[in-house]
Amino acid sequence: MSSSSSPRPSTTHDVARLAGVSQATVSLVLGGNPRARVAAATRERVIRAAEELGYRPNIVARGLVRGRSYALGVIVPDLANPFFLEVVRGIERVASTAGYAVLLCDARETTPARHLEALRARLIDGVIVDPLGVEGLPADSLTDLNLVVVDQPSERWPGVASDAEGAGRLAAEHLLALGHREVAMVGPATDVHSFRMRERGFTRALRAAGVALPSGWLRRAPATVAGGEAAMRALLPRRGSRPTAVFCTSDLLALGALKACATAGVAVPGAMSVVGCDDIEMARVVTPELTTVAVPARELGARAARLLLRQLDGRGGETRPGRVLPVRLVPRGTTAPPPTDP
Amino acid sequence: MSSSSSPRPSTTHDVARLAGVSQATVSLVLGGNPRARVAAATRERVIRAAEELGYRPNIVARGLVRGRSYALGVIVPDLANPFFLEVVRGIERVASTAGYAVLLCDARETTPARHLEALRARLIDGVIVDPLGVEGLPADSLTDLNLVVVDQPSERWPGVASDAEGAGRLAAEHLLALGHREVAMVGPATDVHSFRMRERGFTRALRAAGVALPSGWLRRAPATVAGGEAAMRALLPRRGSRPTAVFCTSDLLALGALKACATAGVAVPGAMSVVGCDDIEMARVVTPELTTVAVPARELGARAARLLLRQLDGRGGETRPGRVLPVRLVPRGTTAPPPTDP
DNA sequence: TTGTAAGCGTTATCAC
DNA sequence: GTGATAACGCTTACAA
């Protein structure tokens, strides 16, 4: 029977006293140490006493002596982007299953460097950095830190990644197959690696097909709905000289682009095709539904977490590069052949 | 000059040795204790030594002795709902400014009770519970815990709230003013208090105007896009016997409803008016833009955090009830007078 | 003003 | 098997 409210949480000492054993024995029994050899009778008594007192190990104390906190840090560029949220969910699922807490850090609120400082002070066991340019971080904030990177290449840190370049290529091939030749692209001006790779995959596939991407048709905008809207607006004005299709390197941008088209009275996909990237839930909410490239966000997060956990358990030696997660095109309602020229 | 990579993070002992003082003195200087009286020269020396070694206090150790972790827990019903995310952001902003870390817990991943257990074990200083029915939680998981509730009434815990009932009323008055008499409502079947209050405000205002809400027109669905879509689909079938307007107690639901209308070819707002609640960013992304009731999510979070922090500092005595945050109707494109009957 | 010393709750290393 | 005992890094009386 579990006890009721106690003013001060009970400790191993309390349990020891009640069970009539030494505090160390309690630790041995309750510490979950597999190779702890304790007499069955003693163990039994300790466990009952612990239940009686409603004993809960103090993770902070344990962390102090073991030098570990059983907590992970996660730094993402922007939590408001559903894609990153999905990655975080993947991380949380496996972390909490393994008994780890997750400290979520949004780079929009504080700089990654400051977040890192705060995390270290908490004896964080490891950190997962979603595409954010770890390389740009102050070196000494990274020393002796268990780190796993998501969607960015690194000599120094192990990581997991999706096929970002493939995502761009898929988008291009889809548009090309539909017959588009006048295409534009909008992406954020950040140094987030996966965004750059998406762009590269797109432009390369275009070039391989002999299609040029005029510099004026490469719009930069923050990876938000508002950003996409503004970018598309800039792409629309002069009839005749506008693209017939646009690739947005993030669904949020694509949603904004769709909005701009709706506002301007440009029919999608009749007069303009739009392709996004991520496949967030909202992609299927708009009408017509957004054609996009699906990226396995949750799986990405889960793998990153597993990789980090393995590393923490010392089983990190096997740093096999880790397969790049495949992406896939999801053709929906915002793409069609270009309008036949009047 | 800050030092470069050190294998083991330096401690107060290291600083003491370098500065030629005792470890306790270092603690006095660096501990930020306002009433610590240390000679200016000594203090100077300690600070320089600390910088030299790149000393960072170990928050875990400090937490152990002070019985505090300088971390806050936040439990929300569903992080995928942008509204709650916004609340969290408000919390994070003020928490991190005050030097507190935030542990985010999504009730969809693990039960609130388990989350609470995990948080306690980490000596969490306090917890903010977003509308989730604290009352239903096991009593002994709450004893001796600093808790602040958001958007739910409680005898036991201080909290902050938005005018949920007012939100429902505003939606109803808007619809009534437009001339609607055949109205439906869709909301989640949860025990989340704010949702229930929104419903109550809506139905009361309706009743006050002599308009009935047939039981078949009160649809229950999870507070997600998919949920709203299904609920609206159920509301649509038989022409002639369907409502002319729907109030969704969450924007996510409203977005789903809009989607269902689009799929079924029902014109919005021509043949059907839709009102949401929350005013998330996506509300302005769809076309037409969603009429909704704006709730100050971020401010709600910020206030909750400030309240909790004040409580932690012992200044909690002044538990003045805290003003209820006002909401306001944002008329946009999804509402219009009902179609003139054929 | 500064140093000494006693913990905070746990784990881990030894003797017994 | 079990029980002292020494850390872990820090704060905080209390002594000097």
PDB file of C-alpha atoms (C1' of nucleotides) in Angstrom, chain A residues 38-46, chain D residues 2:
ATOM      1  CA  VAL A  38      21.556  -9.149  -1.970  1.00  0.00           C
ATOM      2  CA  ALA A  39      19.781 -11.845   0.035  1.00  0.00           C
ATOM      3  CA  ALA A  40      16.248 -12.369  -1.194  1.00  0.00           C
ATOM      4  CA  ALA A  41      14.800 -11.793   2.253  1.00  0.00           C
ATOM      5  CA  THR A  42      16.637  -8.503   2.684  1.00  0.00           C
ATOM      6  CA  ARG A  43      15.696  -7.324  -0.748  1.00  0.00           C
ATOM      7  CA  GLU A  44      12.088  -8.144  -0.025  1.00  0.00           C
ATOM      8  CA  ARG A  45      12.133  -6.188   3.188  1.00  0.00           C
ATOM      9  CA  VAL A  46      13.744  -3.176   1.573  1.00  0.00           C
TER      10      VAL A  46
ATOM     11  C1'  DT D   2      26.138  -6.439   4.195  1.00  0.00           C
TER      12       DT D   2
END
